[in-house]
XYZ file of C-alpha atoms in Angstrom:
344
model
C 6.670 -17.758 -1.790
C 3.622 -16.914 -3.893
C 0.344 -15.914 -2.091
C -2.977 -16.352 -3.076
C -4.034 -13.184 -4.367
C -6.894 -11.032 -4.965
C -6.759 -8.147 -7.410
C -7.885 -5.454 -7.149
C -8.796 -2.360 -9.942
C -8.869 1.107 -8.433
C -10.976 3.190 -10.785
C -10.445 6.060 -8.195
C -12.639 4.938 -5.098
C -11.775 6.858 -2.337
C -12.011 3.417 0.202
C -9.941 1.360 -2.548
C -6.886 0.912 -0.091
C -9.915 -0.240 2.502
C -10.745 -2.989 0.326
C -6.855 -3.807 1.125
C -7.299 -3.387 4.328
C -10.515 -5.066 5.100
C -9.432 -8.354 3.355
C -5.956 -8.660 4.224
C -7.939 -8.707 8.123
C -9.630 -12.171 6.646
C -6.288 -13.203 5.824
C -6.183 -12.819 2.263
C -4.061 -10.548 0.108
C -4.772 -8.318 -1.904
C -2.999 -6.032 -4.229
C -3.866 -2.490 -6.155
C -3.448 -2.255 -9.809
C -4.429 0.727 -11.867
C -7.490 1.149 -14.275
C -5.753 -0.058 -17.195
C -4.379 -3.197 -16.145
C -5.019 -5.777 -18.422
C -5.650 -9.396 -17.833
C -1.775 -9.826 -18.204
C -0.748 -8.462 -15.471
C -3.046 -9.698 -13.185
C -3.320 -12.819 -14.095
C -1.162 -15.800 -13.101
C -1.491 -19.231 -11.218
C -1.667 -16.972 -7.557
C -4.820 -14.849 -8.888
C -7.875 -16.031 -7.013
C -10.455 -13.517 -7.882
C -10.917 -9.439 -8.673
C -12.711 -6.401 -7.198
C -14.042 -3.817 -9.021
C -13.860 -0.625 -6.822
C -15.527 1.914 -7.226
C -14.944 5.449 -8.834
C -16.109 9.247 -9.545
C -17.164 8.795 -12.682
C -19.842 7.651 -14.681
C -19.858 4.782 -16.937
C -21.773 6.972 -19.655
C -18.970 9.186 -20.214
C -16.832 9.347 -22.729
C -12.983 9.045 -21.881
C -14.653 6.370 -17.995
C -12.579 4.179 -17.708
C -13.054 0.782 -18.464
C -12.572 -2.424 -18.376
C -10.128 -5.480 -20.152
C -12.667 -7.646 -21.902
C -10.231 -10.234 -21.474
C -10.213 -10.253 -17.698
C -13.609 -11.789 -18.093
C -12.366 -14.541 -19.166
C -9.295 -15.420 -16.685
C -11.552 -17.956 -15.172
C -11.566 -16.907 -11.157
C -14.687 -14.790 -9.217
C -15.090 -11.326 -10.094
C -16.887 -8.553 -7.493
C -18.010 -5.170 -8.671
C -18.396 -2.260 -6.068
C -20.893 0.359 -7.415
C -18.367 1.637 -9.931
C -16.784 -1.440 -10.664
C -21.294 -3.120 -10.431
C -21.916 -0.184 -13.583
C -19.231 -0.717 -15.460
C -20.020 -4.865 -15.485
C -23.409 -4.059 -15.953
C -22.994 -1.730 -19.103
C -20.177 -3.714 -20.572
C -22.671 -7.250 -20.444
C -25.644 -5.423 -21.557
C -27.388 -4.187 -18.889
C -29.222 -1.121 -18.323
C -27.921 2.056 -16.766
C -29.751 4.938 -15.675
C -27.845 8.122 -15.603
C -28.833 9.872 -12.586
C -28.521 14.236 -11.863
C -27.538 13.812 -8.800
C -25.904 11.216 -5.840
C -26.905 9.384 -3.822
C -24.070 9.538 -0.503
C -24.987 7.686 2.940
C -26.595 5.256 4.407
C -29.807 3.057 2.983
C -31.656 -0.151 3.754
C -31.279 -2.481 1.258
C -33.330 -5.543 0.794
C -32.307 -8.926 -0.076
C -34.790 -10.720 -1.871
C -33.359 -13.872 -2.851
C -32.222 -16.605 0.091
C -29.862 -18.552 -2.397
C -27.475 -15.865 -3.009
C -23.817 -16.162 -2.268
C -22.922 -12.622 -1.384
C -25.579 -12.660 1.250
C -25.085 -15.786 3.026
C -25.827 -15.801 6.838
C -27.332 -12.691 6.312
C -30.714 -10.562 7.560
C -33.061 -10.295 4.937
C -32.524 -5.935 5.050
C -29.463 -4.737 5.918
C -27.608 -0.654 6.133
C -25.703 -0.031 3.575
C -23.269 2.404 2.638
C -24.080 4.416 -1.144
C -22.057 6.365 -2.993
C -22.805 7.201 -6.371
C -24.738 9.254 -8.618
C -25.696 5.911 -11.522
C -27.369 3.029 -10.434
C -28.255 -0.264 -13.177
C -31.516 -0.029 -14.277
C -31.846 -3.484 -15.906
C -29.297 -6.359 -14.951
C -27.485 -8.070 -17.469
C -28.878 -11.420 -19.030
C -27.655 -13.936 -17.234
C -28.088 -12.138 -14.051
C -30.442 -12.438 -10.713
C -31.282 -9.472 -8.703
C -30.283 -10.317 -5.183
C -31.257 -6.923 -3.815
C -32.524 -3.514 -4.180
C -33.676 0.048 -2.189
C -36.574 1.901 -2.371
C -34.204 3.932 -5.012
C -32.489 1.332 -6.774
C -33.407 -1.553 -8.016
C -29.834 -3.557 -8.724
C -28.098 -3.094 -5.702
C -26.915 -6.060 -6.004
C -26.506 -9.020 -8.179
C -24.747 -12.105 -9.297
C -24.459 -14.605 -12.225
C -23.747 -17.606 -10.323
C -22.553 -19.661 -13.733
C -19.993 -16.782 -14.317
C -18.979 -16.263 -10.916
C -19.711 -12.496 -11.681
C -21.093 -10.456 -8.268
C -21.953 -6.875 -8.349
C -23.082 -4.987 -5.233
C -23.978 -0.667 -5.904
C -22.323 -0.134 -1.926
C -19.335 -0.397 -0.378
C -19.310 -3.413 1.593
C -15.566 -2.077 2.805
C -16.243 0.978 4.867
C -17.724 0.509 9.028
C -20.594 2.418 8.011
C -21.866 -0.956 6.132
C -23.374 -3.663 8.552
C -21.938 -6.712 7.956
C -19.732 -5.575 4.922
C -16.737 -7.402 6.105
C -19.042 -10.786 6.062
C -19.626 -9.937 2.542
C -16.532 -9.289 1.648
C -15.614 -13.013 3.125
C -18.437 -14.932 1.308
C -16.572 -13.995 -1.881
C -13.988 -15.291 -0.367
C -15.330 -18.101 0.199
C -16.396 -18.039 -3.322
C -12.955 -17.834 -4.618
C -11.721 -20.233 -3.072
C -8.688 -18.606 -1.228
C -6.928 -20.658 2.311
C -7.409 -17.782 4.420
C -3.333 -18.299 5.580
C -2.197 -14.885 5.332
C -0.546 -12.341 7.724
C 1.676 -9.384 8.697
C 4.353 -11.588 9.867
C 4.553 -13.809 6.681
C 4.488 -10.623 4.648
C 7.705 -8.584 6.693
C 9.930 -12.227 6.315
C 9.257 -12.617 3.012
C 9.951 -9.296 2.653
C 12.877 -9.592 4.739
C 14.403 -12.614 2.569
C 14.139 -10.827 -0.134
C 15.686 -8.054 0.723
C 18.451 -10.357 1.582
C 19.000 -12.136 -1.635
C 19.007 -8.670 -3.847
C 21.138 -7.086 -1.226
C 24.039 -9.844 -1.019
C 26.804 -9.711 0.344
C 26.770 -5.646 -0.693
C 25.611 -2.427 1.859
C 22.587 0.133 1.154
C 22.242 3.331 1.578
C 19.055 4.268 2.838
C 17.143 8.542 2.691
C 15.657 8.565 5.957
C 12.846 11.266 6.483
C 11.740 9.583 9.867
C 7.929 9.502 8.046
C 5.958 5.890 7.737
C 7.498 4.605 4.947
C 11.061 5.407 4.752
C 10.889 4.431 8.365
C 9.436 0.956 7.580
C 12.403 0.851 4.859
C 15.015 1.007 7.648
C 13.700 -1.663 10.001
C 12.817 -3.916 7.024
C 16.639 -3.754 5.400
C 18.576 -3.511 8.739
C 16.568 -6.415 10.177
C 17.618 -8.325 6.920
C 21.576 -6.773 6.424
C 22.288 -5.521 10.168
C 25.083 -2.653 10.126
C 25.758 -2.363 6.378
C 22.476 -0.437 6.292
C 23.626 3.176 6.883
C 20.368 5.565 7.076
C 21.264 9.185 6.093
C 18.642 11.635 7.933
C 17.952 14.573 6.014
C 16.227 17.369 7.673
C 14.148 18.940 5.218
C 12.453 21.874 7.610
C 9.196 21.209 7.105
C 9.066 19.116 10.293
C 7.545 20.288 14.015
C 9.678 21.935 16.329
C 11.833 19.397 18.198
C 10.660 16.359 15.574
C 13.994 16.206 14.015
C 15.963 15.663 17.239
C 13.065 13.059 18.279
C 13.751 11.334 14.459
C 17.318 10.752 15.692
C 16.586 9.647 18.826
C 13.948 7.617 18.071
C 15.944 5.474 15.428
C 19.622 5.900 16.285
C 20.485 2.520 17.294
C 24.333 4.003 18.734
C 27.431 5.474 17.582
C 28.194 2.767 15.059
C 25.414 2.063 13.685
C 25.998 5.468 10.839
C 22.617 6.838 11.236
C 23.701 10.452 10.113
C 22.327 13.480 11.689
C 23.104 15.947 9.250
C 23.527 17.124 5.912
C 21.210 20.200 6.711
C 21.317 23.091 5.635
C 22.008 24.863 8.645
C 25.828 23.042 9.463
C 28.553 24.594 9.493
C 31.120 23.300 6.793
C 33.384 21.197 8.523
C 30.865 18.803 10.016
C 28.746 18.612 7.156
C 32.463 17.595 5.473
C 32.549 15.308 7.647
C 29.114 13.671 7.097
C 29.991 14.184 3.356
C 33.092 11.521 4.050
C 31.229 9.157 5.830
C 28.512 8.773 3.251
C 31.143 8.668 0.234
C 33.133 6.370 2.265
C 29.733 4.130 3.558
C 28.630 3.586 -0.231
C 32.352 3.177 -2.084
C 33.155 0.573 0.746
C 30.426 -1.808 -1.188
C 32.022 -1.731 -4.318
C 35.812 -0.949 -4.157
C 38.203 -3.579 -3.516
C 41.939 -3.883 -3.398
C 44.438 -1.112 -2.270
C 41.735 1.622 -3.487
C 39.723 -0.782 -0.950
C 42.362 -0.088 1.754
C 42.901 3.683 0.998
C 38.887 3.701 1.737
C 38.738 1.956 4.898
C 41.732 3.896 5.756
C 39.665 7.265 5.271
C 36.581 6.070 6.976
C 38.858 5.463 10.091
C 39.682 9.356 10.353
C 36.080 10.479 9.704
C 34.769 8.396 12.047
C 36.979 8.880 14.244
C 36.067 12.576 14.294
C 32.065 11.986 14.280
C 32.240 9.662 17.420
C 34.727 12.231 19.531
C 33.258 13.243 22.610
C 33.669 16.791 22.083
C 31.170 16.279 19.023
C 28.327 14.200 20.745
C 27.057 17.256 22.541
C 26.543 19.204 18.874
C 25.703 15.904 16.890
C 22.145 16.492 16.545
C 22.214 20.137 16.671
C 24.504 19.894 14.313
C 26.012 23.355 15.171
C 28.818 24.650 16.471
C 31.715 27.334 15.268
C 34.854 25.809 13.388
C 36.994 26.559 15.657
C 35.984 24.693 18.709
C 36.230 21.612 15.425
C 39.205 22.533 15.141
C 39.496 21.522 18.217
C 37.895 18.524 17.691
C 40.793 17.050 14.910
């Protein structure tokens, strides 16, 4: 299923991911692309709008990130934020003032156009968050200046015919009053249904994993961090015990954290969450886990007599791993070799 989508071109702003978060909070799906993304790459029937993020560069510098001109011809509304505004203004014939010092912090903007679509439903003055060096001195032909500050003559501008909207401030940060309202007004211009939510996303990803894996198996390296843990939960939801997670203690976790990861994510002995393959593991214990990993992986690919042989090897390795004598030292990963001989 394809959701309506806003393409966010990331020109290097520290706030780009916040734009995505704010859109999703409002019920819109935002997808981040690199600054060199082309119209062909971001286009499609599900594209409803484009946002150009801020960035640390000056549009007056040679080699500064630029915009594929064909994006302006995609026929969807465009919102330029900070660097994005300056880039659009420069490319469309406006005048950019290059400043020797940056403006960073709170500022008051004065809304001067009551017909502004971005500022619809807002008061005449707003406190916003600025983070810029250059600014637009003169708007390009076809644009209406909709707000200004004491030191910035073009704090926002709109070309309603071409549906291009620009703001010098950052609506995605909480320091900007009614920033979410500004973004919501842009989404209304885009004509979005605002029906996206995290639950739908999880269900779609789960179904996609089932389609991709089919009847196969998955071996997942698990560190206990956000990325791998979320991946583990999604994959397990999709294919259950056909997922084998390998926790590798790389020595960089805080004291006691590796045990906590195993306790939190170990769904039972047969879930095959293997706490091991760490450098401190004794040889026989490592060999046991290596065997389980190899068997779990191969069992998804081999057939016939070879499959029966692999299953037999797996039964022996699991029997050793699940032996009660092994249980007390499974998390610690350490046991003298002579005691491991007794386990067998």
